[in-house]
Amino acid sequence: MYAFIILCCSASVFLHFIPTVKAGNEILNGDFEEMNSFSQPTGWKAIGCKLVTSEATKASGDRSAVVTSRAGYWAGPRQVINGTQLAGKRFIIAAWVRLGATNDITNKSTISNGLLTEKENSFSGRHRGYRIQIVAKYKNGSKEIYDVIGSIRAIHEEWRQIIENHVFPKALTGLVTIFVQGEYGIFPYFDFYVDDISIRSWKAPEGWREEANRRIQKYRQREVELVLEGVTWNQMKTEVVQKNLLFALGSAVTKDLINNTIYKKHFLENFDFATLENEMNWHYNEREQ
């Protein structure tokens, strides 16, 4: 939808279209449905690239944005929003992404900034894709921060969603710039589609703690029957010793987090088992993310 503003100047009247913010979304025109006469999405600026709307493929609605002619890994759509309402609060930040058709390159291998990009997957006959990121730039007090909110490895065949639960710092001041871009140092500078970008406030559902305790009682606790021989209850001292760590079933972790010493310490203290995500595996061993 559009908001209409009528500007009067002498005898002339101008009708100005202002893109609207969808309810609950801090991002303006995050679904890329609104565009100007040049098919450029309103509310967005192209940084080092060409940015237009497209009806060829979309995650939802009638349009998405297609990003082409990128000048670097950092090139992509940008939007600046007011950071006041973000400071110290928790949000669900999401976007749907997909590689452009022109990136279906065979036997492609390039070195940039000392990083070797991924080679063609000989099993699938198609490129394994490239990682696309949502990045937020803001000031935490006086320090400028480039915060990688989340990322996913995008491919040609389907839309994939970046979605993260994120808390902005309480000391955040001024404006926040939201970027959608490639991974640091990666070449070639691939084309991609993006759709349905959102920053929505999150708060825990009412009664979540009571529900969690109910499920713990149901699934995690069992009655134990003790049979005493030759002693009475008042002569016995009972101790329950936990031999395994807190989460015996383990978890999946990414190599980017496990390199963080604080996170690593927490993980090793609380988990018995771990499975590293596919960044640490050969492509022919793990085809899907």
PDB file of C-alpha atoms in Angstrom:
ATOM      1  CA  MET A   1       0.000   0.000   0.000  1.00  0.00           C
ATOM      2  CA  TYR A   2       1.002   3.625  -0.480  1.00  0.00           C
ATOM      3  CA  ALA A   3       0.488   6.735   1.602  1.00  0.00           C
ATOM      4  CA  PHE A   4      -0.430   9.798  -0.446  1.00  0.00           C
ATOM      5  CA  ILE A   5       0.887  13.287   0.289  1.00  0.00           C
ATOM      6  CA  ILE A   6      -0.384  16.248  -1.729  1.00  0.00           C
ATOM      7  CA  LEU A   7       2.145  19.062  -2.055  1.00  0.00           C
ATOM      8  CA  CYS A   8       0.860  22.475  -3.169  1.00  0.00           C
ATOM      9  CA  CYS A   9       3.290  24.999  -4.622  1.00  0.00           C
ATOM     10  CA  SER A  10       1.795  28.203  -6.095  1.00  0.00           C
ATOM     11  CA  ALA A  11      -0.688  26.960  -8.711  1.00  0.00           C
ATOM     12  CA  SER A  12       0.855  23.497  -9.000  1.00  0.00           C
ATOM     13  CA  VAL A  13      -0.214  20.386  -7.159  1.00  0.00           C
ATOM     14  CA  PHE A  14       2.110  17.383  -6.790  1.00  0.00           C
ATOM     15  CA  LEU A  15       1.067  13.907  -5.713  1.00  0.00           C
ATOM     16  CA  HIS A  16       3.902  12.184  -3.821  1.00  0.00           C
ATOM     17  CA  PHE A  17       3.980   8.431  -3.056  1.00  0.00           C
ATOM     18  CA  ILE A  18       5.456   7.396   0.296  1.00  0.00           C
ATOM     19  CA  PRO A  19       6.108   3.668   0.866  1.00  0.00           C
ATOM     20  CA  THR A  20       4.424   2.349   3.975  1.00  0.00           C
ATOM     21  CA  VAL A  21       5.750   0.251   6.837  1.00  0.00           C
ATOM     22  CA  LYS A  22       3.781  -2.976   7.283  1.00  0.00           C
ATOM     23  CA  ALA A  23       2.380  -3.510  10.777  1.00  0.00           C
ATOM     24  CA  GLY A  24       5.046  -4.667  13.205  1.00  0.00           C
ATOM     25  CA  ASN A  25       7.898  -4.487  10.696  1.00  0.00           C
ATOM     26  CA  GLU A  26      10.633  -1.915  11.303  1.00  0.00           C
ATOM     27  CA  ILE A  27      11.719  -2.272   7.652  1.00  0.00           C
ATOM     28  CA  LEU A  28      10.121  -0.071   5.006  1.00  0.00           C
ATOM     29  CA  ASN A  29       8.800  -1.919   1.934  1.00  0.00           C
ATOM     30  CA  GLY A  30      10.436  -5.146   3.072  1.00  0.00           C
ATOM     31  CA  ASP A  31       8.353  -7.179   0.616  1.00  0.00           C
ATOM     32  CA  PHE A  32       9.519  -5.020  -2.347  1.00  0.00           C
ATOM     33  CA  GLU A  33       5.954  -4.656  -3.625  1.00  0.00           C
ATOM     34  CA  GLU A  34       6.303  -0.875  -4.002  1.00  0.00           C
ATOM     35  CA  MET A  35       8.510   0.613  -6.709  1.00  0.00           C
ATOM     36  CA  ASN A  36       9.122   3.831  -8.612  1.00  0.00           C
ATOM     37  CA  SER A  37       8.764   4.425 -12.349  1.00  0.00           C
ATOM     38  CA  PHE A  38      12.212   2.858 -12.931  1.00  0.00           C
ATOM     39  CA  SER A  39      11.149  -0.418 -11.217  1.00  0.00           C
ATOM     40  CA  GLN A  40      13.443   0.406  -8.286  1.00  0.00           C
ATOM     41  CA  PRO A  41      12.078  -0.594  -4.856  1.00  0.00           C
ATOM     42  CA  THR A  42      11.056   2.414  -2.794  1.00  0.00           C
ATOM     43  CA  GLY A  43      12.730   2.836   0.584  1.00  0.00           C
ATOM     44  CA  TRP A  44      15.900   1.058  -0.552  1.00  0.00           C
ATOM     45  CA  LYS A  45      19.232   2.263  -1.926  1.00  0.00           C
ATOM     46  CA  ALA A  46      21.547   0.268  -4.190  1.00  0.00           C
ATOM     47  CA  ILE A  47      25.118   0.193  -2.846  1.00  0.00           C
ATOM     48  CA  GLY A  48      27.653  -0.770  -5.518  1.00  0.00           C
ATOM     49  CA  CYS A  49      25.056  -2.633  -7.568  1.00  0.00           C
ATOM     50  CA  LYS A  50      21.952  -2.432  -9.730  1.00  0.00           C
ATOM     51  CA  LEU A  51      18.730  -2.915  -7.769  1.00  0.00           C
ATOM     52  CA  VAL A  52      15.298  -3.378  -9.361  1.00  0.00           C
ATOM     53  CA  THR A  53      12.101  -5.242  -8.567  1.00  0.00           C
ATOM     54  CA  SER A  54      11.314  -8.466 -10.378  1.00  0.00           C
ATOM     55  CA  GLU A  55       8.159 -10.466 -11.048  1.00  0.00           C
ATOM     56  CA  ALA A  56      10.150 -13.410 -12.445  1.00  0.00           C
ATOM     57  CA  THR A  57      10.603 -15.106  -9.087  1.00  0.00           C
ATOM     58  CA  LYS A  58       9.452 -14.153  -5.606  1.00  0.00           C
ATOM     59  CA  ALA A  59       9.192 -15.707  -2.174  1.00  0.00           C
ATOM     60  CA  SER A  60       5.686 -14.274  -1.740  1.00  0.00           C
ATOM     61  CA  GLY A  61       3.464 -11.557  -3.147  1.00  0.00           C
ATOM     62  CA  ASP A  62       3.962 -10.184  -6.657  1.00  0.00           C
ATOM     63  CA  ARG A  63       7.587  -9.005  -6.599  1.00  0.00           C
ATOM     64  CA  SER A  64      11.032  -9.483  -5.138  1.00  0.00           C
ATOM     65  CA  ALA A  65      14.228  -7.453  -5.542  1.00  0.00           C
ATOM     66  CA  VAL A  66      16.983  -8.607  -7.890  1.00  0.00           C
ATOM     67  CA  VAL A  67      20.557  -7.472  -7.208  1.00  0.00           C
ATOM     68  CA  THR A  68      22.966  -7.476 -10.182  1.00  0.00           C
ATOM     69  CA  SER A  69      26.229  -5.858 -11.393  1.00  0.00           C
ATOM     70  CA  ARG A  70      27.713  -6.004  -7.887  1.00  0.00           C
ATOM     71  CA  ALA A  71      31.044  -4.227  -7.406  1.00  0.00           C
ATOM     72  CA  GLY A  72      32.180  -6.231  -4.363  1.00  0.00           C
ATOM     73  CA  TYR A  73      31.157  -8.755  -1.723  1.00  0.00           C
ATOM     74  CA  TRP A  74      29.645  -5.842   0.247  1.00  0.00           C
ATOM     75  CA  ALA A  75      27.421  -4.639  -2.610  1.00  0.00           C
ATOM     76  CA  GLY A  76      23.655  -4.962  -2.211  1.00  0.00           C
ATOM     77  CA  PRO A  77      20.475  -3.222  -1.029  1.00  0.00           C
ATOM     78  CA  ARG A  78      20.630  -0.901   1.959  1.00  0.00           C
ATOM     79  CA  GLN A  79      18.070   0.758   4.198  1.00  0.00           C
ATOM     80  CA  VAL A  80      18.576   3.202   7.068  1.00  0.00           C
ATOM     81  CA  ILE A  81      16.145   3.050   9.998  1.00  0.00           C
ATOM     82  CA  ASN A  82      15.784   4.805  13.340  1.00  0.00           C
ATOM     83  CA  GLY A  83      17.718   2.919  15.995  1.00  0.00           C
ATOM     84  CA  THR A  84      15.887   4.415  18.981  1.00  0.00           C
ATOM     85  CA  GLN A  85      13.159   1.769  18.973  1.00  0.00           C
ATOM     86  CA  LEU A  86      15.730  -1.044  18.604  1.00  0.00           C
ATOM     87  CA  ALA A  87      18.053  -0.281  21.529  1.00  0.00           C
ATOM     88  CA  GLY A  88      18.115  -3.006  24.169  1.00  0.00           C
ATOM     89  CA  LYS A  89      15.232  -4.941  22.609  1.00  0.00           C
ATOM     90  CA  ARG A  90      14.904  -8.397  21.098  1.00  0.00           C
ATOM     91  CA  PHE A  91      13.830  -8.841  17.475  1.00  0.00           C
ATOM     92  CA  ILE A  92      13.276 -11.605  14.946  1.00  0.00           C
ATOM     93  CA  ILE A  93      15.225 -10.540  11.833  1.00  0.00           C
ATOM     94  CA  ALA A  94      14.547 -12.408   8.609  1.00  0.00           C
ATOM     95  CA  ALA A  95      14.919 -12.335   4.815  1.00  0.00           C
ATOM     96  CA  TRP A  96      14.367 -14.782   1.953  1.00  0.00           C
ATOM     97  CA  VAL A  97      17.218 -15.072  -0.573  1.00  0.00           C
ATOM     98  CA  ARG A  98      18.016 -16.959  -3.763  1.00  0.00           C
ATOM     99  CA  LEU A  99      20.866 -16.873  -6.282  1.00  0.00           C
ATOM    100  CA  GLY A 100      20.275 -15.372  -9.713  1.00  0.00           C
ATOM    101  CA  ALA A 101      20.197 -17.677 -12.738  1.00  0.00           C
ATOM    102  CA  THR A 102      23.369 -16.148 -14.223  1.00  0.00           C
ATOM    103  CA  ASN A 103      25.435 -17.735 -11.438  1.00  0.00           C
ATOM    104  CA  ASP A 104      25.025 -21.302 -12.700  1.00  0.00           C
ATOM    105  CA  ILE A 105      28.720 -21.528 -13.563  1.00  0.00           C
ATOM    106  CA  THR A 106      30.553 -24.823 -14.070  1.00  0.00           C
ATOM    107  CA  ASN A 107      34.147 -25.499 -13.017  1.00  0.00           C
ATOM    108  CA  LYS A 108      34.443 -22.082 -11.389  1.00  0.00           C
ATOM    109  CA  SER A 109      37.208 -21.550  -8.863  1.00  0.00           C
ATOM    110  CA  THR A 110      38.616 -18.164  -7.910  1.00  0.00           C
ATOM    111  CA  ILE A 111      40.970 -16.938  -5.197  1.00  0.00           C
ATOM    112  CA  SER A 112      40.232 -13.590  -3.546  1.00  0.00           C
ATOM    113  CA  ASN A 113      41.902 -12.150  -0.435  1.00  0.00           C
ATOM    114  CA  GLY A 114      43.490 -15.521   0.197  1.00  0.00           C
ATOM    115  CA  LEU A 115      40.126 -17.302   0.319  1.00  0.00           C
ATOM    116  CA  LEU A 116      39.350 -20.110  -2.115  1.00  0.00           C
ATOM    117  CA  THR A 117      35.749 -20.035  -3.286  1.00  0.00           C
ATOM    118  CA  GLU A 118      33.792 -23.235  -3.657  1.00  0.00           C
ATOM    119  CA  LYS A 119      34.274 -25.380  -6.744  1.00  0.00           C
ATOM    120  CA  GLU A 120      31.534 -26.895  -8.831  1.00  0.00           C
ATOM    121  CA  ASN A 121      29.880 -29.833  -7.105  1.00  0.00           C
ATOM    122  CA  SER A 122      30.567 -32.709  -9.509  1.00  0.00           C
ATOM    123  CA  PHE A 123      27.740 -34.778  -8.025  1.00  0.00           C
ATOM    124  CA  SER A 124      24.936 -32.275  -8.572  1.00  0.00           C
ATOM    125  CA  GLY A 125      26.298 -30.623 -11.723  1.00  0.00           C
ATOM    126  CA  ARG A 126      25.379 -27.242 -10.234  1.00  0.00           C
ATOM    127  CA  HIS A 127      27.211 -24.790  -8.035  1.00  0.00           C
ATOM    128  CA  ARG A 128      26.798 -25.326  -4.305  1.00  0.00           C
ATOM    129  CA  GLY A 129      25.902 -21.674  -3.827  1.00  0.00           C
ATOM    130  CA  TYR A 130      27.200 -18.700  -1.880  1.00  0.00           C
ATOM    131  CA  ARG A 131      26.506 -17.365   1.588  1.00  0.00           C
ATOM    132  CA  ILE A 132      24.348 -14.230   1.825  1.00  0.00           C
ATOM    133  CA  GLN A 133      24.307 -12.130   5.000  1.00  0.00           C
ATOM    134  CA  ILE A 134      22.125  -9.610   6.781  1.00  0.00           C
ATOM    135  CA  VAL A 135      24.437  -7.002   8.326  1.00  0.00           C
ATOM    136  CA  ALA A 136      23.529  -4.126  10.650  1.00  0.00           C
ATOM    137  CA  LYS A 137      25.761  -1.077  11.094  1.00  0.00           C
ATOM    138  CA  TYR A 138      25.210   1.071  14.168  1.00  0.00           C
ATOM    139  CA  LYS A 139      26.958   2.859  17.017  1.00  0.00           C
ATOM    140  CA  ASN A 140      27.216   1.131  20.375  1.00  0.00           C
ATOM    141  CA  GLY A 141      27.993   4.184  22.451  1.00  0.00           C
ATOM    142  CA  SER A 142      30.829   5.821  20.505  1.00  0.00           C
ATOM    143  CA  LYS A 143      32.019   2.619  18.801  1.00  0.00           C
ATOM    144  CA  GLU A 144      30.866   1.835  15.253  1.00  0.00           C
ATOM    145  CA  ILE A 145      29.787  -1.795  14.868  1.00  0.00           C
ATOM    146  CA  TYR A 146      29.277  -3.969  11.794  1.00  0.00           C
ATOM    147  CA  ASP A 147      27.069  -6.744  13.153  1.00  0.00           C
ATOM    148  CA  VAL A 148      26.498  -9.872  11.036  1.00  0.00           C
ATOM    149  CA  ILE A 149      22.947 -10.676  12.118  1.00  0.00           C
ATOM    150  CA  GLY A 150      22.637 -13.941  10.215  1.00  0.00           C
ATOM    151  CA  SER A 151      23.466 -15.734   6.986  1.00  0.00           C
ATOM    152  CA  ILE A 152      22.576 -18.727   4.854  1.00  0.00           C
ATOM    153  CA  ARG A 153      24.063 -20.482   1.845  1.00  0.00           C
ATOM    154  CA  ALA A 154      21.861 -19.452  -1.082  1.00  0.00           C
ATOM    155  CA  ILE A 155      21.354 -21.627  -4.173  1.00  0.00           C
ATOM    156  CA  HIS A 156      19.551 -21.272  -7.518  1.00  0.00           C
ATOM    157  CA  GLU A 157      16.913 -23.942  -7.131  1.00  0.00           C
ATOM    158  CA  GLU A 158      14.935 -22.574  -4.192  1.00  0.00           C
ATOM    159  CA  TRP A 159      14.365 -19.702  -1.785  1.00  0.00           C
ATOM    160  CA  ARG A 160      16.072 -20.013   1.592  1.00  0.00           C
ATOM    161  CA  GLN A 161      15.360 -17.946   4.673  1.00  0.00           C
ATOM    162  CA  ILE A 162      17.832 -16.140   6.895  1.00  0.00           C
ATOM    163  CA  ILE A 163      16.154 -15.860  10.293  1.00  0.00           C
ATOM    164  CA  GLU A 164      17.747 -14.921  13.605  1.00  0.00           C
ATOM    165  CA  ASN A 165      16.726 -13.928  17.120  1.00  0.00           C
ATOM    166  CA  HIS A 166      18.774 -10.801  17.878  1.00  0.00           C
ATOM    167  CA  VAL A 167      19.158  -8.332  20.752  1.00  0.00           C
ATOM    168  CA  PHE A 168      20.499  -4.865  19.954  1.00  0.00           C
ATOM    169  CA  PRO A 169      22.760  -3.241  22.586  1.00  0.00           C
ATOM    170  CA  LYS A 170      21.204  -0.847  25.089  1.00  0.00           C
ATOM    171  CA  ALA A 171      23.850   1.760  24.257  1.00  0.00           C
ATOM    172  CA  LEU A 172      22.805   1.826  20.581  1.00  0.00           C
ATOM    173  CA  THR A 173      22.494   5.426  19.402  1.00  0.00           C
ATOM    174  CA  GLY A 174      21.392   7.136  16.209  1.00  0.00           C
ATOM    175  CA  LEU A 175      20.585   5.357  12.972  1.00  0.00           C
ATOM    176  CA  VAL A 176      20.880   1.679  12.042  1.00  0.00           C
ATOM    177  CA  THR A 177      21.843   0.690   8.498  1.00  0.00           C
ATOM    178  CA  ILE A 178      20.633  -2.697   7.268  1.00  0.00           C
ATOM    179  CA  PHE A 179      22.594  -4.364   4.431  1.00  0.00           C
ATOM    180  CA  VAL A 180      21.986  -7.558   2.457  1.00  0.00           C
ATOM    181  CA  GLN A 181      25.329  -8.642   0.989  1.00  0.00           C
ATOM    182  CA  GLY A 182      27.735 -11.476   0.222  1.00  0.00           C
ATOM    183  CA  GLU A 183      30.192 -13.075   2.610  1.00  0.00           C
ATOM    184  CA  TYR A 184      33.432 -11.203   3.328  1.00  0.00           C
ATOM    185  CA  GLY A 185      36.091 -11.605   0.629  1.00  0.00           C
ATOM    186  CA  ILE A 186      34.074 -13.932  -1.635  1.00  0.00           C
ATOM    187  CA  PHE A 187      34.397 -13.599  -5.418  1.00  0.00           C
ATOM    188  CA  PRO A 188      32.730 -13.750  -7.968  1.00  0.00           C
ATOM    189  CA  TYR A 189      30.217 -11.081  -7.042  1.00  0.00           C
ATOM    190  CA  PHE A 190      27.118 -13.150  -7.753  1.00  0.00           C
ATOM    191  CA  ASP A 191      23.633 -11.878  -8.575  1.00  0.00           C
ATOM    192  CA  PHE A 192      20.853 -12.681  -6.121  1.00  0.00           C
ATOM    193  CA  TYR A 193      17.185 -12.178  -5.308  1.00  0.00           C
ATOM    194  CA  VAL A 194      15.902 -11.000  -1.926  1.00  0.00           C
ATOM    195  CA  ASP A 195      12.357 -10.797  -0.578  1.00  0.00           C
ATOM    196  CA  ASP A 196      10.341 -10.318   2.612  1.00  0.00           C
ATOM    197  CA  ILE A 197      12.947  -8.611   4.814  1.00  0.00           C
ATOM    198  CA  SER A 198      11.599  -7.970   8.292  1.00  0.00           C
ATOM    199  CA  ILE A 199      12.639  -6.798  11.743  1.00  0.00           C
ATOM    200  CA  ARG A 200       9.845  -7.642  14.173  1.00  0.00           C
ATOM    201  CA  SER A 201       9.829  -7.295  17.944  1.00  0.00           C
ATOM    202  CA  TRP A 202       9.789 -10.504  19.959  1.00  0.00           C
ATOM    203  CA  LYS A 203       8.705 -11.298  23.451  1.00  0.00           C
ATOM    204  CA  ALA A 204       8.241 -14.606  25.182  1.00  0.00           C
ATOM    205  CA  PRO A 205       4.722 -16.070  25.005  1.00  0.00           C
ATOM    206  CA  GLU A 206       2.715 -15.723  28.190  1.00  0.00           C
ATOM    207  CA  GLY A 207       2.933 -18.771  30.407  1.00  0.00           C
ATOM    208  CA  TRP A 208       6.026 -20.165  28.680  1.00  0.00           C
ATOM    209  CA  ARG A 209       7.754 -20.975  31.990  1.00  0.00           C
ATOM    210  CA  GLU A 210       4.765 -22.881  33.340  1.00  0.00           C
ATOM    211  CA  GLU A 211       4.488 -24.818  30.067  1.00  0.00           C
ATOM    212  CA  ALA A 212       8.222 -25.624  30.144  1.00  0.00           C
ATOM    213  CA  ASN A 213       7.967 -26.912  33.705  1.00  0.00           C
ATOM    214  CA  ARG A 214       4.948 -29.025  32.763  1.00  0.00           C
ATOM    215  CA  ARG A 215       6.879 -30.626  29.905  1.00  0.00           C
ATOM    216  CA  ILE A 216       9.884 -31.234  32.163  1.00  0.00           C
ATOM    217  CA  GLN A 217       7.624 -32.997  34.648  1.00  0.00           C
ATOM    218  CA  LYS A 218       6.128 -35.114  31.861  1.00  0.00           C
ATOM    219  CA  TYR A 219       9.184 -36.048  29.799  1.00  0.00           C
ATOM    220  CA  ARG A 220      12.266 -35.585  31.988  1.00  0.00           C
ATOM    221  CA  GLN A 221      11.203 -36.842  35.410  1.00  0.00           C
ATOM    222  CA  ARG A 222      10.449 -40.407  36.486  1.00  0.00           C
ATOM    223  CA  GLU A 223       9.464 -42.011  39.779  1.00  0.00           C
ATOM    224  CA  VAL A 224      12.135 -44.178  41.416  1.00  0.00           C
ATOM    225  CA  GLU A 225      11.233 -46.941  43.880  1.00  0.00           C
ATOM    226  CA  LEU A 226      13.834 -47.799  46.524  1.00  0.00           C
ATOM    227  CA  VAL A 227      13.627 -51.045  48.503  1.00  0.00           C
ATOM    228  CA  LEU A 228      15.503 -50.957  51.810  1.00  0.00           C
ATOM    229  CA  GLU A 229      16.904 -54.065  53.482  1.00  0.00           C
ATOM    230  CA  GLY A 230      18.437 -54.052  56.963  1.00  0.00           C
ATOM    231  CA  VAL A 231      18.174 -50.273  57.427  1.00  0.00           C
ATOM    232  CA  THR A 232      15.464 -47.714  58.082  1.00  0.00           C
ATOM    233  CA  TRP A 233      14.831 -44.454  56.221  1.00  0.00           C
ATOM    234  CA  ASN A 234      16.324 -42.318  58.991  1.00  0.00           C
ATOM    235  CA  GLN A 235      19.573 -44.327  58.766  1.00  0.00           C
ATOM    236  CA  MET A 236      20.013 -43.737  55.046  1.00  0.00           C
ATOM    237  CA  LYS A 237      21.620 -40.781  53.283  1.00  0.00           C
ATOM    238  CA  THR A 238      20.539 -40.349  49.652  1.00  0.00           C
ATOM    239  CA  GLU A 239      22.580 -38.629  46.934  1.00  0.00           C
ATOM    240  CA  VAL A 240      21.722 -38.369  43.248  1.00  0.00           C
ATOM    241  CA  VAL A 241      24.803 -37.916  41.062  1.00  0.00           C
ATOM    242  CA  GLN A 242      24.436 -36.778  37.449  1.00  0.00           C
ATOM    243  CA  LYS A 243      27.033 -38.591  35.372  1.00  0.00           C
ATOM    244  CA  ASN A 244      26.265 -36.903  32.054  1.00  0.00           C
ATOM    245  CA  LEU A 245      26.184 -33.205  31.219  1.00  0.00           C
ATOM    246  CA  LEU A 246      23.029 -31.112  31.093  1.00  0.00           C
ATOM    247  CA  PHE A 247      21.968 -31.846  27.517  1.00  0.00           C
ATOM    248  CA  ALA A 248      22.747 -35.482  26.798  1.00  0.00           C
ATOM    249  CA  LEU A 249      21.270 -35.448  23.285  1.00  0.00           C
ATOM    250  CA  GLY A 250      23.756 -32.859  22.012  1.00  0.00           C
ATOM    251  CA  SER A 251      23.313 -30.071  19.491  1.00  0.00           C
ATOM    252  CA  ALA A 252      24.346 -28.748  16.074  1.00  0.00           C
ATOM    253  CA  VAL A 253      26.814 -25.862  16.141  1.00  0.00           C
ATOM    254  CA  THR A 254      28.479 -23.718  13.521  1.00  0.00           C
ATOM    255  CA  LYS A 255      32.239 -23.358  13.273  1.00  0.00           C
ATOM    256  CA  ASP A 256      31.872 -19.560  13.485  1.00  0.00           C
ATOM    257  CA  LEU A 257      30.454 -19.858  17.011  1.00  0.00           C
ATOM    258  CA  ILE A 258      32.628 -22.693  18.282  1.00  0.00           C
ATOM    259  CA  ASN A 259      35.703 -20.526  17.626  1.00  0.00           C
ATOM    260  CA  ASN A 260      34.429 -18.068  20.243  1.00  0.00           C
ATOM    261  CA  THR A 261      36.163 -18.956  23.527  1.00  0.00           C
ATOM    262  CA  ILE A 262      33.200 -17.943  25.716  1.00  0.00           C
ATOM    263  CA  TYR A 263      30.741 -19.961  23.654  1.00  0.00           C
ATOM    264  CA  LYS A 264      33.153 -22.902  23.490  1.00  0.00           C
ATOM    265  CA  LYS A 265      33.480 -22.943  27.290  1.00  0.00           C
ATOM    266  CA  HIS A 266      29.692 -22.895  27.711  1.00  0.00           C
ATOM    267  CA  PHE A 267      29.259 -25.635  25.138  1.00  0.00           C
ATOM    268  CA  LEU A 268      31.875 -27.970  26.603  1.00  0.00           C
ATOM    269  CA  GLU A 269      30.424 -27.555  30.088  1.00  0.00           C
ATOM    270  CA  ASN A 270      26.857 -28.337  29.059  1.00  0.00           C
ATOM    271  CA  PHE A 271      26.834 -30.772  26.130  1.00  0.00           C
ATOM    272  CA  ASP A 272      27.986 -34.359  25.760  1.00  0.00           C
ATOM    273  CA  PHE A 273      27.806 -34.541  21.964  1.00  0.00           C
ATOM    274  CA  ALA A 274      28.013 -32.106  19.050  1.00  0.00           C
ATOM    275  CA  THR A 275      27.520 -32.108  15.298  1.00  0.00           C
ATOM    276  CA  LEU A 276      29.262 -29.381  13.338  1.00  0.00           C
ATOM    277  CA  GLU A 277      27.256 -27.809  10.528  1.00  0.00           C
ATOM    278  CA  ASN A 278      28.218 -28.366   6.906  1.00  0.00           C
ATOM    279  CA  GLU A 279      30.913 -25.665   6.758  1.00  0.00           C
ATOM    280  CA  MET A 280      33.217 -28.289   8.300  1.00  0.00           C
ATOM    281  CA  ASN A 281      32.295 -31.144   5.933  1.00  0.00           C
ATOM    282  CA  TRP A 282      33.214 -31.976   2.350  1.00  0.00           C
ATOM    283  CA  HIS A 283      30.351 -31.213  -0.008  1.00  0.00           C
ATOM    284  CA  TYR A 284      30.115 -34.748  -1.275  1.00  0.00           C
ATOM    285  CA  ASN A 285      29.682 -35.976   2.293  1.00  0.00           C
ATOM    286  CA  GLU A 286      26.841 -33.632   3.136  1.00  0.00           C
ATOM    287  CA  ARG A 287      24.741 -32.398   0.246  1.00  0.00           C
ATOM    288  CA  GLU A 288      22.200 -30.344   2.145  1.00  0.00           C
ATOM    289  CA  GLN A 289      22.483 -27.693   4.811  1.00  0.00           C
TER     290      GLN A 289
END
